């Protein structure tokens, strides 16, 4: 059992017992690949990429050449050497400022730094990487001291077209778009003479969410994701781990804990009913909200060639708003209100949210020849004669 470093005052989760490192082979993607969530989902994962050339750019089995997909290429990219000519660092606070500026220059929208808690490093790899000399099942050795957490914002409007080819393209692009800046930041630190490793969608040895919460990027929401004050959950997360001396940030309180108690908009809009209306639960020594991973994953089957990644909970979340003065004002008023009184600010804000944005936020959109207008879909479950549409809110058959 490894000791975790509990940062000061994280409100959205609580360590209540001993934690252990997670073996990446226990996480959902390898479980689906092993058929643990059923043969249909396993086969879908192998063949989910259809005939759309834009979708094929983002990989994922089936048609298309993996060499046309950045994510696949970067899985096998070798890590460069650490420059032997080390640049001395006399002021870790100044270096943290510089690193954040470089990360933003390279393309990150938000950056925070925390200690690399070994509890959030996978104990073993599920997949190998020949470039890194790693085989599936190898133990992970990542002795770095710091985790630089990067967030890359997706487009608000394209996500609001959920679930469609447009929101799917935006989501997939985000995964790929975050790879190059993360790779370059790690390379920059190695050229400064310090070890550094990039963890992104192509290859990651860490769970970015707890690290990002501890680094002050946001708080953990009821839907199980990090919520940022300005971008909500439409942030793709990556991490650079390193030994470069850096000052660390503290967790933030942006009111997520209080909102999630009363709001439940994600739980109401989730088409597969995977988000709990109930309270938090304890898993691996941490008390936090936890979604039903299996039903969420199976809902991907409902995409039927139109989309592969549901983002309904991301776009429904009341923190997901365009960059406007009134969103800043709402956030400011919540943060300035003492915790016991927040309910009096939050309840009216939630009422306004439903009134203006709707109980199930969604936008019609046409883009690059795609159109997300509701259309009927053919159900491929034998014997089903229900009329389904691609936007149907009731659960589709996904088993
Ligand atoms: C496998 C996976 C999935 C699976 C399973 C999700 C899951 N909850 O495990 C499926 C396909 C269902 C999925 C769905 C989605 N995913 Co996903 N997914 C992952 C992946 C690759 C691994 C997650 C994992 O290890 N889960 C297994 C265990 C650890 O899960 P768990 O115990 O339920 O814990 C979850 C949280 O509570 C938190 N967590 C775990 N331990 C601790 C400890 C502490 C202290 C804290 C605070 C949090 C925390 O992390 C877990 C992931 O959500 C991560 C990237 C990564 N390397 O971690 C992205 C990731 C979590 N997914 C992401 C996104 C955006 C999505 C989707 C919107 C898109 C989609 N449809 O695919 C949905 C949203 C579903 C949801 N409400 O969570 C983002 C979240 C970004 C953010 N702002 O937080 C991530 C981080 C990818 C990235 N690099 O940006 N995903
Ligand atoms: S991604 Fe979709 S199905 Fe999964 S939890 Fe979010 S809303 Fe529900
Ligand atoms: S939609 Fe509401 S309950 Fe769900 S994560 Fe966002 S604030 Fe929390």
Short mmCIF file of C-alpha atoms and ligand atoms in Angstrom, two decimals:
data_model
loop_
_atom_site.label_atom_id
_atom_site.label_comp_id
_atom_site.label_asym_id
_atom_site.label_seq_id
_atom_site.Cartn_x
_atom_site.Cartn_y
_atom_site.Cartn_z
CA UNK A 1 0.00 0.00 0.00
CA UNK A 2 1.42 3.37 -0.97
CA UNK A 3 0.87 6.50 1.07
CA UNK A 4 -1.02 9.26 -0.71
CA UNK A 5 -0.38 12.96 -0.21
CA UNK A 6 -3.77 14.48 0.61
CA UNK A 7 -3.75 18.08 -0.53
CA UNK A 8 -5.42 20.83 1.50
CA UNK A 9 -9.21 21.09 1.38
CA UNK A 10 -10.40 19.17 -1.66
CA UNK A 11 -14.19 19.44 -1.17
CA UNK A 12 -15.39 17.21 -4.00
CA UNK A 13 -13.82 13.99 -2.68
CA UNK A 14 -12.65 12.58 0.64
CA UNK A 15 -10.03 9.97 1.40
CA UNK A 16 -11.71 7.65 3.89
CA UNK A 17 -9.60 4.52 3.75
CA UNK A 18 -6.48 2.97 2.27
CA UNK A 19 -6.09 3.33 -1.50
CA UNK A 20 -4.19 1.08 -3.85
CA UNK A 21 -2.75 1.77 -7.26
CA UNK A 22 -5.03 0.75 -10.15
CA UNK A 23 -3.74 -1.81 -12.64
CA UNK A 24 -4.55 -0.43 -16.11
CA UNK A 25 -5.74 -3.92 -17.09
CA UNK A 26 -8.65 -3.46 -14.61
CA UNK A 27 -9.86 -0.26 -16.33
CA UNK A 28 -12.81 -0.28 -18.77
CA UNK A 29 -11.11 -0.29 -22.22
CA UNK A 30 -9.05 -3.46 -21.60
CA UNK A 31 -12.11 -5.05 -19.95
CA UNK A 32 -14.20 -4.34 -23.04
CA UNK A 33 -11.41 -5.71 -25.26
CA UNK A 34 -11.49 -8.93 -23.19
CA UNK A 35 -15.26 -9.19 -23.78
CA UNK A 36 -16.18 -8.58 -20.12
CA UNK A 37 -18.97 -6.17 -21.13
CA UNK A 38 -20.32 -8.50 -23.83
CA UNK A 39 -19.40 -9.58 -27.34
CA UNK A 40 -21.34 -6.78 -29.08
CA UNK A 41 -19.34 -4.05 -27.36
CA UNK A 42 -16.05 -5.90 -27.88
CA UNK A 43 -16.77 -6.19 -31.61
CA UNK A 44 -17.96 -2.57 -31.80
CA UNK A 45 -14.65 -1.41 -30.33
CA UNK A 46 -12.73 -3.31 -32.99
CA UNK A 47 -14.83 -1.96 -35.85
CA UNK A 48 -16.31 1.32 -34.66
CA UNK A 49 -14.83 3.49 -37.37
CA UNK A 50 -17.21 3.69 -40.30
CA UNK A 51 -17.08 5.09 -43.79
CA UNK A 52 -16.68 8.77 -42.84
CA UNK A 53 -13.11 9.86 -43.74
CA UNK A 54 -13.13 12.54 -41.03
CA UNK A 55 -13.95 9.95 -38.34
CA UNK A 56 -11.25 7.65 -39.71
CA UNK A 57 -8.68 10.39 -39.00
CA UNK A 58 -9.19 9.71 -35.30
CA UNK A 59 -8.65 5.95 -35.45
CA UNK A 60 -10.42 3.26 -33.49
CA UNK A 61 -10.35 0.07 -35.54
CA UNK A 62 -12.30 -0.93 -38.61
CA UNK A 63 -11.78 0.79 -41.92
CA UNK A 64 -8.98 3.30 -42.37
CA UNK A 65 -5.21 3.22 -42.19
CA UNK A 66 -3.91 3.56 -38.59
CA UNK A 67 -0.92 5.47 -40.00
CA UNK A 68 -3.31 8.31 -40.88
CA UNK A 69 -4.17 8.72 -37.19
CA UNK A 70 -1.93 10.91 -34.98
CA UNK A 71 -3.05 9.13 -31.81
CA UNK A 72 -1.86 5.78 -33.18
CA UNK A 73 1.44 7.23 -34.38
CA UNK A 74 2.13 8.87 -31.01
CA UNK A 75 1.50 5.61 -29.15
CA UNK A 76 4.75 4.45 -30.68
CA UNK A 77 6.72 7.73 -30.57
CA UNK A 78 10.03 7.26 -28.72
CA UNK A 79 10.87 9.51 -25.77
CA UNK A 80 13.91 11.77 -26.35
CA UNK A 81 17.04 11.84 -24.17
CA UNK A 82 17.45 14.16 -21.19
CA UNK A 83 20.00 16.85 -22.08
CA UNK A 84 23.12 16.30 -19.91
CA UNK A 85 23.62 20.08 -19.65
CA UNK A 86 21.16 20.77 -16.81
CA UNK A 87 19.84 24.32 -16.39
CA UNK A 88 19.99 25.20 -12.66
CA UNK A 89 16.66 26.14 -11.04
CA UNK A 90 17.06 28.49 -8.08
CA UNK A 91 13.38 29.49 -7.79
CA UNK A 92 10.74 26.73 -8.26
CA UNK A 93 7.95 29.35 -8.06
CA UNK A 94 9.41 31.28 -10.99
CA UNK A 95 9.94 28.03 -12.90
CA UNK A 96 6.29 27.05 -12.34
CA UNK A 97 5.21 30.38 -13.86
CA UNK A 98 7.52 29.81 -16.84
CA UNK A 99 6.29 26.26 -17.40
CA UNK A 100 2.66 27.41 -17.33
CA UNK A 101 3.45 30.11 -19.85
CA UNK A 102 5.19 27.62 -22.15
CA UNK A 103 2.29 25.16 -21.82
CA UNK A 104 -0.19 27.88 -22.80
CA UNK A 105 2.04 29.00 -25.67
CA UNK A 106 2.06 25.40 -26.93
CA UNK A 107 -1.75 25.28 -26.84
CA UNK A 108 -3.05 24.38 -23.37
CA UNK A 109 -6.04 26.41 -22.15
CA UNK A 110 -5.45 25.73 -18.45
CA UNK A 111 -2.47 24.45 -16.46
CA UNK A 112 -1.93 23.45 -12.83
CA UNK A 113 0.84 21.65 -10.95
CA UNK A 114 0.64 19.07 -8.17
CA UNK A 115 2.83 16.45 -6.53
CA UNK A 116 2.78 13.21 -8.49
CA UNK A 117 0.84 10.99 -6.08
CA UNK A 118 1.88 7.42 -6.95
CA UNK A 119 -1.69 6.30 -6.17
CA UNK A 120 -2.79 7.82 -9.47
CA UNK A 121 -0.06 6.11 -11.48
CA UNK A 122 -1.20 2.79 -12.95
CA UNK A 123 0.59 -0.14 -11.31
CA UNK A 124 0.83 -2.09 -14.61
CA UNK A 125 0.33 -1.27 -18.28
CA UNK A 126 -2.53 -2.81 -20.22
CA UNK A 127 -0.93 -2.19 -23.60
CA UNK A 128 2.73 -2.07 -24.39
CA UNK A 129 4.70 0.38 -26.47
CA UNK A 130 7.57 -1.03 -28.49
CA UNK A 131 9.17 2.42 -28.75
CA UNK A 132 9.35 2.55 -24.94
CA UNK A 133 10.43 -1.08 -24.65
CA UNK A 134 7.16 -1.84 -22.78
CA UNK A 135 5.14 -5.06 -23.03
CA UNK A 136 1.48 -5.46 -22.00
CA UNK A 137 1.37 -6.25 -18.27
CA UNK A 138 4.72 -4.60 -17.49
CA UNK A 139 4.86 -2.79 -14.12
CA UNK A 140 4.99 1.01 -14.37
CA UNK A 141 7.99 2.77 -12.92
CA UNK A 142 7.37 6.51 -12.83
CA UNK A 143 9.45 7.98 -10.03
CA UNK A 144 8.83 11.65 -10.97
CA UNK A 145 7.96 14.20 -8.28
CA UNK A 146 5.57 16.52 -10.07
CA UNK A 147 2.55 16.32 -12.36
CA UNK A 148 1.89 19.26 -14.67
CA UNK A 149 -1.81 18.98 -15.55
CA UNK A 150 -2.99 20.46 -18.83
CA UNK A 151 -6.54 21.09 -19.98
CA UNK A 152 -7.63 21.65 -23.60
CA UNK A 153 -11.07 23.15 -24.11
CA UNK A 154 -13.49 21.88 -26.71
CA UNK A 155 -15.88 24.09 -28.65
CA UNK A 156 -19.02 24.89 -26.68
CA UNK A 157 -21.38 24.97 -29.69
CA UNK A 158 -20.13 21.82 -31.39
CA UNK A 159 -20.57 19.91 -28.11
CA UNK A 160 -24.12 21.31 -27.84
CA UNK A 161 -25.00 19.50 -31.08
CA UNK A 162 -24.78 16.25 -29.09
CA UNK A 163 -24.90 13.46 -29.96
CA UNK A 164 -24.01 13.88 -33.59
CA UNK A 165 -21.17 13.56 -36.06
CA UNK A 166 -20.34 17.16 -35.15
CA UNK A 167 -20.00 16.64 -31.37
CA UNK A 168 -18.16 13.39 -32.04
CA UNK A 169 -15.65 15.08 -34.34
CA UNK A 170 -15.08 17.80 -31.76
CA UNK A 171 -14.52 15.22 -29.01
CA UNK A 172 -12.15 13.10 -31.10
CA UNK A 173 -10.26 16.14 -32.33
CA UNK A 174 -9.77 17.24 -28.70
CA UNK A 175 -8.10 13.94 -27.83
CA UNK A 176 -5.70 14.29 -30.75
CA UNK A 177 -5.17 18.05 -30.51
CA UNK A 178 -3.92 17.70 -26.91
CA UNK A 179 -1.17 15.25 -27.88
CA UNK A 180 1.31 17.57 -29.63
CA UNK A 181 1.48 20.31 -26.92
CA UNK A 182 1.85 17.65 -24.21
CA UNK A 183 4.63 15.88 -26.12
CA UNK A 184 6.38 19.21 -26.76
CA UNK A 185 6.20 20.37 -23.13
CA UNK A 186 7.81 17.10 -21.96
CA UNK A 187 10.46 17.44 -24.70
CA UNK A 188 11.15 21.05 -23.64
CA UNK A 189 11.75 19.98 -20.03
CA UNK A 190 14.06 17.16 -21.15
CA UNK A 191 16.03 19.72 -23.16
CA UNK A 192 16.35 21.74 -19.92
CA UNK A 193 18.11 18.72 -18.45
CA UNK A 194 15.31 17.15 -16.37
CA UNK A 195 13.42 13.87 -16.87
CA UNK A 196 9.87 14.35 -18.15
CA UNK A 197 7.18 12.11 -19.65
CA UNK A 198 4.08 13.01 -21.66
CA UNK A 199 0.78 11.29 -20.77
CA UNK A 200 -1.87 11.86 -23.40
CA UNK A 201 -4.57 10.05 -25.31
CA UNK A 202 -1.99 8.10 -27.29
CA UNK A 203 -0.23 6.81 -24.18
CA UNK A 204 -0.82 7.49 -20.47
CA UNK A 205 0.57 5.92 -17.32
CA UNK A 206 -1.57 8.06 -15.00
CA UNK A 207 -5.23 8.85 -14.24
CA UNK A 208 -5.41 12.57 -15.03
CA UNK A 209 -8.61 13.42 -13.09
CA UNK A 210 -7.42 13.16 -9.45
CA UNK A 211 -4.14 14.84 -10.39
CA UNK A 212 -6.00 17.71 -12.11
CA UNK A 213 -8.34 18.15 -9.11
CA UNK A 214 -5.32 18.28 -6.79
CA UNK A 215 -3.59 20.73 -9.15
CA UNK A 216 -6.53 23.13 -8.81
CA UNK A 217 -7.92 22.81 -12.34
CA UNK A 218 -11.39 22.23 -10.95
CA UNK A 219 -13.51 19.86 -8.88
CA UNK A 220 -14.98 16.39 -9.36
CA UNK A 221 -18.64 16.50 -10.45
CA UNK A 222 -21.54 14.11 -9.98
CA UNK A 223 -20.93 12.88 -13.54
CA UNK A 224 -17.45 11.69 -12.50
CA UNK A 225 -15.43 14.25 -14.42
CA UNK A 226 -13.36 17.30 -13.61
CA UNK A 227 -15.34 20.55 -13.81
CA UNK A 228 -13.44 23.72 -14.59
CA UNK A 229 -14.86 27.08 -13.58
CA UNK A 230 -14.86 28.50 -17.12
CA UNK A 231 -15.01 25.43 -19.36
CA UNK A 232 -17.08 23.01 -17.27
CA UNK A 233 -16.13 19.47 -18.27
CA UNK A 234 -15.41 20.14 -21.92
CA UNK A 235 -11.69 19.89 -21.11
CA UNK A 236 -9.46 17.13 -22.39
CA UNK A 237 -6.88 16.35 -19.75
CA UNK A 238 -3.23 15.42 -20.23
CA UNK A 239 -0.27 15.30 -17.85
CA UNK A 240 3.49 15.81 -18.00
CA UNK A 241 5.31 14.16 -15.10
CA UNK A 242 8.76 15.46 -14.25
CA UNK A 243 11.53 16.10 -11.71
CA UNK A 244 11.98 19.73 -12.73
CA UNK A 245 11.73 21.69 -9.43
CA UNK A 246 8.31 23.39 -9.40
CA UNK A 247 5.96 25.04 -6.92
CA UNK A 248 2.66 23.20 -6.66
CA UNK A 249 -0.90 24.58 -6.73
CA UNK A 250 -3.72 23.91 -4.27
CA UNK A 251 -7.19 22.43 -4.94
CA UNK A 252 -9.91 25.01 -5.61
CA UNK A 253 -13.46 25.49 -4.37
CA UNK A 254 -15.66 26.64 -7.24
CA UNK A 255 -18.92 25.44 -5.69
CA UNK A 256 -19.19 22.11 -7.55
CA UNK A 257 -19.76 20.28 -4.29
CA UNK A 258 -22.75 22.52 -3.53
CA UNK A 259 -24.18 22.57 -7.08
CA UNK A 260 -24.02 18.79 -7.48
CA UNK A 261 -26.05 18.30 -4.28
CA UNK A 262 -29.12 20.06 -5.77
CA UNK A 263 -28.67 20.15 -9.55
CA UNK A 264 -28.60 16.57 -10.89
CA UNK A 265 -29.08 17.82 -14.46
CA UNK A 266 -26.49 15.32 -15.73
CA UNK A 267 -28.29 12.47 -13.96
CA UNK A 268 -31.64 13.62 -15.44
CA UNK A 269 -30.32 13.93 -19.00
CA UNK A 270 -28.01 10.90 -19.16
CA UNK A 271 -29.66 8.70 -21.80
CA UNK A 272 -28.36 5.48 -20.24
CA UNK A 273 -29.19 6.43 -16.63
CA UNK A 274 -25.57 5.90 -15.64
CA UNK A 275 -25.19 8.94 -13.36
CA UNK A 276 -26.36 8.55 -9.76
CA UNK A 277 -29.16 10.63 -8.20
CA UNK A 278 -27.99 9.27 -4.86
CA UNK A 279 -25.03 10.38 -2.78
CA UNK A 280 -21.39 9.51 -3.10
CA UNK A 281 -19.97 6.04 -2.61
CA UNK A 282 -16.66 4.75 -1.37
CA UNK A 283 -14.47 3.03 -3.92
CA UNK A 284 -10.79 2.27 -3.36
CA UNK A 285 -10.69 4.37 -0.19
CA UNK A 286 -12.15 7.50 -1.85
CA UNK A 287 -15.64 8.88 -1.20
CA UNK A 288 -16.89 10.41 -4.46
CA UNK A 289 -19.68 10.24 -7.02
CA UNK A 290 -19.27 7.27 -9.33
CA UNK A 291 -21.06 6.51 -12.58
CA UNK A 292 -22.20 3.12 -13.85
CA UNK A 293 -19.32 2.55 -16.26
CA UNK A 294 -20.86 -0.49 -17.94
CA UNK A 295 -24.16 1.15 -18.94
CA UNK A 296 -22.38 4.35 -20.03
CA UNK A 297 -19.98 2.32 -22.18
CA UNK A 298 -22.79 0.24 -23.71
CA UNK A 299 -24.65 3.38 -24.71
CA UNK A 300 -21.95 3.85 -27.37
CA UNK A 301 -23.74 1.12 -29.31
CA UNK A 302 -26.65 3.54 -29.77
CA UNK A 303 -24.47 5.74 -32.02
CA UNK A 304 -24.96 3.44 -35.01
CA UNK A 305 -22.34 5.09 -37.23
CA UNK A 306 -23.51 8.63 -36.36
CA UNK A 307 -21.35 9.11 -33.29
CA UNK A 308 -19.05 7.06 -31.06
CA UNK A 309 -18.70 9.21 -27.92
CA UNK A 310 -21.68 10.48 -25.95
CA UNK A 311 -21.07 13.95 -24.48
CA UNK A 312 -24.56 14.64 -23.12
CA UNK A 313 -23.37 14.92 -19.49
CA UNK A 314 -20.60 17.31 -20.52
CA UNK A 315 -22.90 19.64 -22.43
CA UNK A 316 -25.85 19.42 -19.98
CA UNK A 317 -23.75 20.35 -16.97
CA UNK A 318 -24.72 23.81 -15.78
CA UNK A 319 -21.02 24.76 -15.60
CA UNK A 320 -20.85 24.29 -19.38
CA UNK A 321 -21.47 27.77 -20.70
CA UNK A 322 -19.98 30.01 -23.39
CA UNK A 323 -17.35 32.53 -22.29
CA UNK A 324 -19.61 35.40 -21.15
CA UNK A 325 -19.76 38.05 -18.41
CA UNK A 326 -22.92 36.55 -16.91
CA UNK A 327 -21.29 33.15 -16.45
CA UNK A 328 -18.33 34.88 -14.74
CA UNK A 329 -20.81 36.78 -12.54
CA UNK A 330 -22.65 33.59 -11.55
CA UNK A 331 -19.35 31.89 -10.68
CA UNK A 332 -18.15 34.92 -8.73
CA UNK A 333 -21.37 35.06 -6.69
CA UNK A 334 -21.15 31.37 -5.79
CA UNK A 335 -17.50 31.57 -4.77
CA UNK A 336 -18.04 34.73 -2.69
CA UNK A 337 -20.99 33.25 -0.79
CA UNK A 338 -20.09 31.44 2.46
CA UNK A 339 -20.62 27.68 2.07
CA UNK A 340 -23.64 27.35 4.42
CA UNK A 341 -25.49 30.09 2.49
CA UNK A 342 -24.69 28.88 -1.03
CA UNK A 343 -27.95 27.01 -1.37
CA UNK A 344 -29.76 30.39 -1.56
CA UNK A 345 -27.69 31.39 -4.59
CA UNK A 346 -27.57 27.98 -6.24
CA UNK A 347 -31.28 27.14 -6.27
CA UNK A 348 -32.28 30.32 -8.17
CA UNK A 349 -29.32 29.82 -10.57
CA UNK A 350 -30.50 26.27 -11.29
CA UNK A 351 -34.03 27.50 -11.94
CA UNK A 352 -32.68 30.10 -14.40
CA UNK A 353 -30.49 27.45 -16.02
CA UNK A 354 -33.47 25.20 -16.79
CA UNK A 355 -35.54 28.15 -17.96
CA UNK A 356 -32.96 29.61 -20.38
CA UNK A 357 -30.94 26.59 -21.52
CA UNK A 358 -33.66 24.00 -21.22
CA UNK A 359 -33.93 20.85 -19.18
CA UNK A 360 -31.95 19.06 -21.87
CA UNK A 361 -29.62 21.59 -23.54
CA UNK A 362 -29.18 20.93 -27.26
CA UNK A 363 -28.60 22.97 -30.42
CA UNK A 364 -29.39 22.33 -34.07
CA UNK A 365 -26.22 22.69 -36.13
CA UNK A 366 -25.00 22.28 -39.67
CA UNK A 367 -21.26 22.04 -40.21
CA UNK A 368 -19.08 20.66 -43.03
CA UNK A 369 -22.11 19.04 -44.61
CA UNK A 370 -23.15 17.39 -41.34
CA UNK A 371 -26.58 18.17 -39.93
CA UNK A 372 -27.70 17.06 -36.47
CA UNK A 373 -31.45 17.37 -37.15
CA UNK A 374 -33.30 14.54 -35.36
CA UNK A 375 -33.90 11.60 -37.65
CA UNK A 376 -35.31 8.16 -37.14
CA UNK A 377 -32.85 5.32 -36.75
CA UNK A 378 -33.37 1.68 -37.48
CA UNK A 379 -33.19 -0.42 -34.40
CA UNK A 380 -30.96 -3.43 -34.91
CA UNK A 381 -32.28 -5.38 -31.93
CA UNK A 382 -34.23 -8.39 -33.25
CA UNK A 383 -37.94 -8.06 -32.50
CA UNK A 384 -37.87 -4.36 -31.56
CA UNK A 385 -40.54 -2.28 -33.29
CA UNK A 386 -40.19 0.91 -31.21
CA UNK A 387 -39.62 4.14 -33.16
CA UNK A 388 -36.18 5.47 -32.24
CA UNK A 389 -34.50 8.74 -33.17
CA UNK A 390 -30.85 9.59 -32.88
CA UNK A 391 -31.73 12.10 -30.13
CA UNK A 392 -34.06 9.93 -28.17
CA UNK A 393 -33.85 10.63 -24.47
CA UNK A 394 -35.27 7.34 -23.27
CA UNK A 395 -32.70 4.57 -23.09
CA UNK A 396 -32.08 2.83 -26.35
CA UNK A 397 -31.39 -0.86 -26.39
CA UNK A 398 -27.71 -1.08 -25.76
CA UNK A 399 -27.13 -4.49 -24.25
C1 LIG B 1 -12.05 4.23 -19.81
C2 LIG B 1 -12.54 5.65 -19.92
C3 LIG B 1 -13.89 5.84 -20.20
C4 LIG B 1 -14.92 4.73 -20.08
C5 LIG B 1 -15.23 4.54 -18.58
C6 LIG B 1 -15.36 5.85 -17.76
C7 LIG B 1 -14.99 5.73 -16.30
N1 LIG B 1 -15.65 6.50 -15.47
O1 LIG B 1 -14.15 4.96 -15.89
C8 LIG B 1 -16.11 5.30 -20.90
C9 LIG B 1 -15.99 4.86 -22.34
C10 LIG B 1 -17.49 4.92 -20.39
C11 LIG B 1 -15.81 6.78 -20.83
C12 LIG B 1 -16.76 7.73 -21.05
C13 LIG B 1 -16.47 9.07 -21.06
N2 LIG B 1 -15.28 9.65 -20.99
CO1 LIG B 1 -13.69 8.71 -20.52
N3 LIG B 1 -12.07 7.95 -20.02
C14 LIG B 1 -11.66 6.74 -19.77
C15 LIG B 1 -10.16 6.70 -19.38
C16 LIG B 1 -9.35 6.29 -20.62
C17 LIG B 1 -9.81 5.78 -18.21
C18 LIG B 1 -10.72 5.97 -16.96
C19 LIG B 1 -10.43 4.93 -15.94
O2 LIG B 1 -9.30 4.56 -15.69
N4 LIG B 1 -11.49 4.44 -15.28
C20 LIG B 1 -11.39 3.38 -14.28
C21 LIG B 1 -11.61 3.84 -12.82
C22 LIG B 1 -10.39 4.60 -12.33
O3 LIG B 1 -12.81 4.60 -12.82
P1 LIG B 1 -13.59 5.11 -11.53
O4 LIG B 1 -13.18 4.39 -10.33
O5 LIG B 1 -15.04 5.15 -11.88
O6 LIG B 1 -13.04 6.63 -11.37
C23 LIG B 1 -13.37 7.65 -12.26
C24 LIG B 1 -13.42 8.98 -11.52
O7 LIG B 1 -14.04 8.88 -10.27
C25 LIG B 1 -11.97 9.42 -11.44
N5 LIG B 1 -11.20 8.96 -10.30
C26 LIG B 1 -10.65 7.74 -10.12
N6 LIG B 1 -9.95 7.71 -8.96
C27 LIG B 1 -10.05 8.94 -8.39
C28 LIG B 1 -9.53 9.44 -7.20
C29 LIG B 1 -9.80 10.77 -6.86
C30 LIG B 1 -9.20 11.33 -5.62
C31 LIG B 1 -10.58 11.60 -7.71
C32 LIG B 1 -10.83 13.01 -7.37
C33 LIG B 1 -11.12 11.07 -8.91
C34 LIG B 1 -10.85 9.76 -9.23
O8 LIG B 1 -11.38 8.87 -12.60
C35 LIG B 1 -12.19 7.85 -13.21
C36 LIG B 1 -12.55 8.27 -14.63
O9 LIG B 1 -13.67 9.08 -14.71
C37 LIG B 1 -9.92 8.20 -18.97
C38 LIG B 1 -8.49 8.70 -19.19
C39 LIG B 1 -7.55 8.14 -18.14
N7 LIG B 1 -6.41 7.73 -18.55
O10 LIG B 1 -7.89 8.08 -16.98
C40 LIG B 1 -10.96 8.93 -19.86
C41 LIG B 1 -11.63 10.22 -19.32
C42 LIG B 1 -12.02 9.99 -17.88
N8 LIG B 1 -12.84 10.33 -20.13
C43 LIG B 1 -13.14 11.52 -20.43
C44 LIG B 1 -14.34 11.90 -21.13
C45 LIG B 1 -14.45 13.34 -21.57
C46 LIG B 1 -15.36 10.96 -21.36
C47 LIG B 1 -16.73 11.16 -22.03
C48 LIG B 1 -17.38 12.54 -21.95
C49 LIG B 1 -16.62 10.82 -23.53
C50 LIG B 1 -17.03 9.45 -23.98
N9 LIG B 1 -18.32 9.26 -24.15
O11 LIG B 1 -16.23 8.57 -24.19
C51 LIG B 1 -17.56 10.10 -21.27
C52 LIG B 1 -18.07 10.63 -19.93
C53 LIG B 1 -18.52 9.55 -19.00
C54 LIG B 1 -18.48 9.99 -17.54
N10 LIG B 1 -19.55 10.63 -17.09
O12 LIG B 1 -17.48 9.75 -16.85
C55 LIG B 1 -12.11 12.52 -19.92
C56 LIG B 1 -12.66 13.33 -18.74
C57 LIG B 1 -12.17 14.78 -18.80
C58 LIG B 1 -12.62 15.58 -17.61
N11 LIG B 1 -12.89 16.84 -17.83
O13 LIG B 1 -12.70 15.09 -16.49
C59 LIG B 1 -10.90 11.58 -19.60
C60 LIG B 1 -10.02 12.02 -18.42
C61 LIG B 1 -10.05 11.54 -20.91
C62 LIG B 1 -9.11 12.71 -21.05
N12 LIG B 1 -7.82 12.47 -21.10
O14 LIG B 1 -9.50 13.84 -21.10
N13 LIG B 1 -14.52 7.01 -20.55
S1 LIG B 2 -21.32 9.89 -21.56
FE1 LIG B 2 -23.55 9.83 -22.03
S2 LIG B 2 -24.17 7.80 -21.35
FE2 LIG B 2 -22.18 8.20 -20.38
S3 LIG B 2 -22.63 9.10 -18.38
FE3 LIG B 2 -22.41 10.80 -19.82
S4 LIG B 2 -24.49 11.21 -20.54
FE4 LIG B 2 -24.52 9.19 -19.62
S1 LIG B 3 -24.91 18.77 -14.21
FE1 LIG B 3 -25.19 19.51 -12.13
S2 LIG B 3 -25.09 17.66 -10.83
FE2 LIG B 3 -24.18 17.14 -12.82
S3 LIG B 3 -21.99 17.52 -12.60
FE3 LIG B 3 -22.88 19.40 -13.44
S4 LIG B 3 -23.31 20.65 -11.62
FE4 LIG B 3 -23.03 18.55 -10.89
#
